[in-house]
mmCIF file of N, CA, C and O in Angstrom:
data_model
loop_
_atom_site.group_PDB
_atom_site.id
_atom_site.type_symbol
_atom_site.label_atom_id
_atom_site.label_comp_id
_atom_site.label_asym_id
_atom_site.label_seq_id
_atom_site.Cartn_x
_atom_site.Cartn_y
_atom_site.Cartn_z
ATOM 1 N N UNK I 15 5.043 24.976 -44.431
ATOM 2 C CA UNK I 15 5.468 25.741 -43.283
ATOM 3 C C UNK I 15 4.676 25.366 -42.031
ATOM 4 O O UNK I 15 5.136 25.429 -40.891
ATOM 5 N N UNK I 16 3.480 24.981 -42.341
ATOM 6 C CA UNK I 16 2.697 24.520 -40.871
ATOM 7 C C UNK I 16 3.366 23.509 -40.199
ATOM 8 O O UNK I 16 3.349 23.364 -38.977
ATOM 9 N N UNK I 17 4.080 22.665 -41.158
ATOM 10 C CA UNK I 17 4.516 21.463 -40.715
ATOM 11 C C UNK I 17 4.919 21.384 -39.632
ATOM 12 O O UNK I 17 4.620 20.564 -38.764
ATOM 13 N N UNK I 18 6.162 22.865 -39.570
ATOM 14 C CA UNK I 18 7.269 22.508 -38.275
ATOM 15 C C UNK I 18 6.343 23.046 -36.916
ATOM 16 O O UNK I 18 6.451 22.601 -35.773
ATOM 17 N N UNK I 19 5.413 24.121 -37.370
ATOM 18 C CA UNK I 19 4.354 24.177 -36.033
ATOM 19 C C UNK I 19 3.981 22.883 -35.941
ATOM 20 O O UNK I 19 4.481 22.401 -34.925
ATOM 21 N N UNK I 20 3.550 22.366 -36.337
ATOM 22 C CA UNK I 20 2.695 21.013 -36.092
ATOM 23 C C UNK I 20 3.532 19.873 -35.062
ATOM 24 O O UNK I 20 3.122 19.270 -34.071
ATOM 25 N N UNK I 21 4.842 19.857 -35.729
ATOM 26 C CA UNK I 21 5.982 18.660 -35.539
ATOM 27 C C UNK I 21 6.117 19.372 -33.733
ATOM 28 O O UNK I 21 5.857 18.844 -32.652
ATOM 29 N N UNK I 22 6.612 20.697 -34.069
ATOM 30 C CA UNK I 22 6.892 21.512 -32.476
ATOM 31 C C UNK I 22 5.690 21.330 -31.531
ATOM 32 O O UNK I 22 5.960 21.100 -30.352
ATOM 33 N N UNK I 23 4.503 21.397 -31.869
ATOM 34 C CA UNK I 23 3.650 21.280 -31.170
ATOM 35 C C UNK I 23 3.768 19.865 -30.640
ATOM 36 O O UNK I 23 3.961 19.752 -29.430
ATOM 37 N N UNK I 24 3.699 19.030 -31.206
ATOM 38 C CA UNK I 24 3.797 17.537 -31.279
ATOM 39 C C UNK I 24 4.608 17.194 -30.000
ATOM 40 O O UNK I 24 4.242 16.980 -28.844
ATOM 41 N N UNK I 25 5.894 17.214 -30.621
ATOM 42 C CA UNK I 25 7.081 17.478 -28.891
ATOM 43 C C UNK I 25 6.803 17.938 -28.122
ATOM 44 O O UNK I 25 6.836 17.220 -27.122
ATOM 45 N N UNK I 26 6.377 19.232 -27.901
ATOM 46 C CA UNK I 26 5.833 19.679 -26.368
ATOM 47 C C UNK I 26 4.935 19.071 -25.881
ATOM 48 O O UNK I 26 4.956 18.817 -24.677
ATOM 49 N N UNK I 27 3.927 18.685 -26.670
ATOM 50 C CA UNK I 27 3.237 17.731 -25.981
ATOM 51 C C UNK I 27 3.206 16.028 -25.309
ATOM 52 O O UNK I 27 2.509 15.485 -24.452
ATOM 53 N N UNK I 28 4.341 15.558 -26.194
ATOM 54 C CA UNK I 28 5.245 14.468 -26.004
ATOM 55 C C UNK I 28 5.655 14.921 -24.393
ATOM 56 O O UNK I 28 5.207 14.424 -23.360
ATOM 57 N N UNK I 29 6.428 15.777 -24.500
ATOM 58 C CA UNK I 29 7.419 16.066 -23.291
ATOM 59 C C UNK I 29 6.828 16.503 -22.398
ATOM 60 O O UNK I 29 7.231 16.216 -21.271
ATOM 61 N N UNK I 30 5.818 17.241 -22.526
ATOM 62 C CA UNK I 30 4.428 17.656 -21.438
ATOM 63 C C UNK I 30 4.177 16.348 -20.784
ATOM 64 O O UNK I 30 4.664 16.208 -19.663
ATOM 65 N N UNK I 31 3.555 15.447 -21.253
ATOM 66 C CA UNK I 31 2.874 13.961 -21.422
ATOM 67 C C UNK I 31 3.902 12.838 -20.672
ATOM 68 O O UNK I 31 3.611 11.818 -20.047
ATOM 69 N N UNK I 32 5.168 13.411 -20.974
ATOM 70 C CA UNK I 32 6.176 12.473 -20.174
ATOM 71 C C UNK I 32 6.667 13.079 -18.936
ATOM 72 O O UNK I 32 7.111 12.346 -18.053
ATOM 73 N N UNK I 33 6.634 14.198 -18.807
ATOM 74 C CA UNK I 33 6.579 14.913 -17.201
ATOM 75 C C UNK I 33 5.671 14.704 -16.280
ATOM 76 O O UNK I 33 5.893 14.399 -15.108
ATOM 77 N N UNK I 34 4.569 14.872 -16.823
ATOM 78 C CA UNK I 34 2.988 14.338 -15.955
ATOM 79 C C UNK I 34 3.465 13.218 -15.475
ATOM 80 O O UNK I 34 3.809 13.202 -14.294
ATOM 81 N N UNK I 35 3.622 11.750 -16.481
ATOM 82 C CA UNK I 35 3.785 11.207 -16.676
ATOM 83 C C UNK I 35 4.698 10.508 -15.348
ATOM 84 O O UNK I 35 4.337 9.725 -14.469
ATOM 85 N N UNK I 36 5.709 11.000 -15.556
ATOM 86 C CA UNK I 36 6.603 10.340 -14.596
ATOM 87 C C UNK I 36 6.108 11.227 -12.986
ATOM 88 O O UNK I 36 6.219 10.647 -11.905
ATOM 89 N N UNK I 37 5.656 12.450 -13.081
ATOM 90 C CA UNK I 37 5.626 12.753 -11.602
ATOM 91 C C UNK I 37 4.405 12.028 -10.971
ATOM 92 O O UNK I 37 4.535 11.903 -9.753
ATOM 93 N N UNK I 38 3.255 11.518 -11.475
ATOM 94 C CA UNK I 38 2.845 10.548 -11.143
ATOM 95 C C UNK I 38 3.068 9.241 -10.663
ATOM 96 O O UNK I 38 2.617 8.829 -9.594
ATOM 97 N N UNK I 39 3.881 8.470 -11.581
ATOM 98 C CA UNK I 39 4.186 7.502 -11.078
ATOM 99 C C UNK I 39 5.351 7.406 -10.152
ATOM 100 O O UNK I 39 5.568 6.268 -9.735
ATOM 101 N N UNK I 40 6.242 8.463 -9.691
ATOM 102 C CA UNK I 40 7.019 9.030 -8.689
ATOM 103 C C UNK I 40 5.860 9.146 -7.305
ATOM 104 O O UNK I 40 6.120 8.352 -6.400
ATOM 105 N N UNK I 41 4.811 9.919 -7.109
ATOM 106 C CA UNK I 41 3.640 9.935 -5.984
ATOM 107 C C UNK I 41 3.584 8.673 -5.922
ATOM 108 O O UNK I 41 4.131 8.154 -4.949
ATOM 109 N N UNK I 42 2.999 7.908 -6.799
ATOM 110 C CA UNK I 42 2.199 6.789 -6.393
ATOM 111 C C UNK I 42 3.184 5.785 -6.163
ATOM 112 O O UNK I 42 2.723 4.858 -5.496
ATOM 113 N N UNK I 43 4.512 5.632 -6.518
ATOM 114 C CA UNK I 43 5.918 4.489 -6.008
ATOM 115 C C UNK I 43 5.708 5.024 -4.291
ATOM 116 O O UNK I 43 5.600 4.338 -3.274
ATOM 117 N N UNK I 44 5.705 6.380 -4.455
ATOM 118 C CA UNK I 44 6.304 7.141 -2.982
ATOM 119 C C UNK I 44 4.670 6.624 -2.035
ATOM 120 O O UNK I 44 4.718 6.132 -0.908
ATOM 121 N N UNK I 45 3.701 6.810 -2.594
ATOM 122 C CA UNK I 45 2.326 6.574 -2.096
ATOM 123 C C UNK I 45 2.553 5.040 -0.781
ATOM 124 O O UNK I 45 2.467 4.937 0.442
ATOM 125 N N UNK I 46 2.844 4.165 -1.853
ATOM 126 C CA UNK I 46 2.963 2.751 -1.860
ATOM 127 C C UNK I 46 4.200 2.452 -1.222
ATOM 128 O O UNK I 46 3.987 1.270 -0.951
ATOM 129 N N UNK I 47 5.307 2.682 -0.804
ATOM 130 C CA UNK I 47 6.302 2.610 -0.044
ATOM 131 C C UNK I 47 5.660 2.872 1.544
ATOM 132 O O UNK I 47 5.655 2.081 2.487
ATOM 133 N N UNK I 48 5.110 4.311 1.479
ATOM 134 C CA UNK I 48 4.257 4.486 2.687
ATOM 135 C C UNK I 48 3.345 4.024 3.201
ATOM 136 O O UNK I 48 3.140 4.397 4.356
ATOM 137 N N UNK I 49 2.499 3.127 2.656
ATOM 138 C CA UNK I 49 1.520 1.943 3.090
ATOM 139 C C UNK I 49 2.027 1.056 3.400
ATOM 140 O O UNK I 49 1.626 0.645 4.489
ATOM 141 N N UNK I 50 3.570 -0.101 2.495
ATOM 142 C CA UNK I 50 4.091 -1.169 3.161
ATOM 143 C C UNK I 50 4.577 -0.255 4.534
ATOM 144 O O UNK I 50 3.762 -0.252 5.457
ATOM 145 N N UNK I 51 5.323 0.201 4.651
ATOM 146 C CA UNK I 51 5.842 0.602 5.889
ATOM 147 C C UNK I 51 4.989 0.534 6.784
ATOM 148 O O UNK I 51 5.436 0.046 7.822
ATOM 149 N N UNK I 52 3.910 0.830 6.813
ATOM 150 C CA UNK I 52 2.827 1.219 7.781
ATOM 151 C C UNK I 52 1.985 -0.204 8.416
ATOM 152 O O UNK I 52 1.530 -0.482 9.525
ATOM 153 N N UNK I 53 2.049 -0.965 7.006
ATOM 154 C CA UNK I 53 1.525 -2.295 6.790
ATOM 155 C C UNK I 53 2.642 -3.360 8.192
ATOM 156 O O UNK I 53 2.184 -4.119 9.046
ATOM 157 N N UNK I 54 4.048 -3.027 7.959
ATOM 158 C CA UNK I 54 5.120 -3.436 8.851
ATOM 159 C C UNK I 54 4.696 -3.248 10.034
ATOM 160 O O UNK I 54 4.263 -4.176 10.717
ATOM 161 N N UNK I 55 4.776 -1.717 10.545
ATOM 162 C CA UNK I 55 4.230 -1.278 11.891
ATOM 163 C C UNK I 55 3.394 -2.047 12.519
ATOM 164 O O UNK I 55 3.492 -2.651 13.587
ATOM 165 N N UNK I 56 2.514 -1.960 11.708
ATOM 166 C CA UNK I 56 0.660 -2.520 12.184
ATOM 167 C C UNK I 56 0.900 -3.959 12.781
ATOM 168 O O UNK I 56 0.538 -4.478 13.837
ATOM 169 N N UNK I 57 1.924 -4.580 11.314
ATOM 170 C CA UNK I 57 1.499 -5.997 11.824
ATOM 171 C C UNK I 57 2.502 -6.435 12.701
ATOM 172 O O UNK I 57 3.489 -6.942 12.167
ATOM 173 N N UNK I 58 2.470 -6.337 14.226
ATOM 174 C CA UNK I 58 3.236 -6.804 14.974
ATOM 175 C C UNK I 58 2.876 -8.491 15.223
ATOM 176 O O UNK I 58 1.755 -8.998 15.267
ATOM 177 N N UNK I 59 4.110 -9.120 15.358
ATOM 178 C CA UNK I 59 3.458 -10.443 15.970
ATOM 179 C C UNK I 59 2.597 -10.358 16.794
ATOM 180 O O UNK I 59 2.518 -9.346 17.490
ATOM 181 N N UNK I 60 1.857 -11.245 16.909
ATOM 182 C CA UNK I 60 0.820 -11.853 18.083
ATOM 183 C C UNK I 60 1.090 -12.875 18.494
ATOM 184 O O UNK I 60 1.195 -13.620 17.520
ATOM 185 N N UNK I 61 1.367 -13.648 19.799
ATOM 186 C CA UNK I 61 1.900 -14.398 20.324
ATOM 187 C C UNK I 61 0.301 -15.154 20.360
ATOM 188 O O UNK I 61 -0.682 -14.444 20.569
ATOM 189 N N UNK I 62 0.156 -16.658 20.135
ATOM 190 C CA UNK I 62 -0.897 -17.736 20.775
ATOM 191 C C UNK I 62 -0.867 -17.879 21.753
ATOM 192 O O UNK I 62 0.174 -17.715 22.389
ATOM 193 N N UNK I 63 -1.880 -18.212 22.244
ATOM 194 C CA UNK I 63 -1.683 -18.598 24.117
ATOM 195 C C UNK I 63 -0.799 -19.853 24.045
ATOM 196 O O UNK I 63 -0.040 -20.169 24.961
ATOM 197 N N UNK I 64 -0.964 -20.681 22.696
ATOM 198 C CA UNK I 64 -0.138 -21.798 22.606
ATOM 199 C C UNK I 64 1.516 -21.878 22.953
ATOM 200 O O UNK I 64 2.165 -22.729 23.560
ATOM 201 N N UNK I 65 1.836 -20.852 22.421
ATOM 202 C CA UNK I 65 3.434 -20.389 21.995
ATOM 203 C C UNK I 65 3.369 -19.392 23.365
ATOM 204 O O UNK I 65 4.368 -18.673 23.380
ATOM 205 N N UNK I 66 2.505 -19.159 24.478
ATOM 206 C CA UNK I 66 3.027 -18.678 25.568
ATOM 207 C C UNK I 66 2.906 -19.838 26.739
ATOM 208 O O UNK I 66 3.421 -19.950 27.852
ATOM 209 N N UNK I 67 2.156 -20.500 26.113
ATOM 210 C CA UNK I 67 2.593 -21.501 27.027
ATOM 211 C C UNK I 67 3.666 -22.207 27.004
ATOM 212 O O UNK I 67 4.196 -22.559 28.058
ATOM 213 N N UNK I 68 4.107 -22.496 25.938
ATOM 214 C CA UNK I 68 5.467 -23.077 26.160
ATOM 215 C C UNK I 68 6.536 -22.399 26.139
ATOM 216 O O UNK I 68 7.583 -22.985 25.863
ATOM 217 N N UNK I 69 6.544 -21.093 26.406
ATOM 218 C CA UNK I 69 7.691 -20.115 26.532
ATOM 219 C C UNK I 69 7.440 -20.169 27.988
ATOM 220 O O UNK I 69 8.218 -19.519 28.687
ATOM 221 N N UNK I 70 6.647 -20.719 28.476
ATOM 222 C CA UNK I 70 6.871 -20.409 30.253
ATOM 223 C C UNK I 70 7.203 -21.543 30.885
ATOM 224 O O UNK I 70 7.526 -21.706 32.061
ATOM 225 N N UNK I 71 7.029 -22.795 29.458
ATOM 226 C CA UNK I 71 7.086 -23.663 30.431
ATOM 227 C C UNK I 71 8.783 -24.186 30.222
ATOM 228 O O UNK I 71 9.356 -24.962 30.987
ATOM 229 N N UNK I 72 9.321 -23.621 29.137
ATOM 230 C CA UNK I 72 10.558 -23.517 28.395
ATOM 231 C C UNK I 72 11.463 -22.765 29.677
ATOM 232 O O UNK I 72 12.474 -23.267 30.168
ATOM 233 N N UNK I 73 10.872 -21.482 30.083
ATOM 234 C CA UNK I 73 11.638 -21.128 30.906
ATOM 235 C C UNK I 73 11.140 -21.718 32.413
ATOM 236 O O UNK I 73 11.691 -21.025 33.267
ATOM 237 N N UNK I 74 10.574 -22.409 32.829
ATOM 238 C CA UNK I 74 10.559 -22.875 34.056
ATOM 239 C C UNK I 74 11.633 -23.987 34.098
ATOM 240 O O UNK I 74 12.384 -24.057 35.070
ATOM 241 N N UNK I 75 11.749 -25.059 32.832
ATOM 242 C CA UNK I 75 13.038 -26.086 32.707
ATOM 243 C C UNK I 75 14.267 -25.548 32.691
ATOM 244 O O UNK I 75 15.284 -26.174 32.990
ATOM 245 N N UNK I 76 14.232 -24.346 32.336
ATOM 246 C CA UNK I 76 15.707 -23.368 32.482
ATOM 247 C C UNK I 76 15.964 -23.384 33.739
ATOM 248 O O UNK I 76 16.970 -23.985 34.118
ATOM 249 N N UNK I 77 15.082 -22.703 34.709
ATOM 250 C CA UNK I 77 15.301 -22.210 36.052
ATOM 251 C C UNK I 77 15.666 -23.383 36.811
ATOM 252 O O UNK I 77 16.549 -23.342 37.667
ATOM 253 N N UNK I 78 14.771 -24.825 36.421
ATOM 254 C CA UNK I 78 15.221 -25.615 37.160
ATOM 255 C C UNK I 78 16.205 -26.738 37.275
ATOM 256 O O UNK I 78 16.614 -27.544 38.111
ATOM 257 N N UNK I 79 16.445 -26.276 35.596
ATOM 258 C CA UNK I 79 17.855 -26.794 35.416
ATOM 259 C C UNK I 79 18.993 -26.749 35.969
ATOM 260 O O UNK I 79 19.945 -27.349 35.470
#
């Protein structure tokens, strides 16, 4: 007769263990979505003085085209 306590106990704790379980790794997917995003924001291009120089000098051959 203990058995089926035992077996019942067993499952709830299974199913306990898999609720934790997943709402954790639900935070921490959701955690980590919110850092790339942020990671996006942050990293805006930065233009070289190299690559502005020839965007001016790109558009000066325009103008005088």
């Amino acid at each position: 007769m203990a058995y089926g306590a035992f077996v019942s106990s067993f499952i709830n704790f299974i199913l306990l263990a898999l609720c934790v379980f997943a709402i954790i790794k639900a935070l921490n997917t959701a955690k980590d979505r919110f850092k790339k995003e942020e990671a996006v924001e942050e990293a805006a291009p930065v233009k070289s003085d190299e690559v502005v120089l020839l965007e001016e000098i790109r558009d000066l051959l325009k103008k005088n085209a």
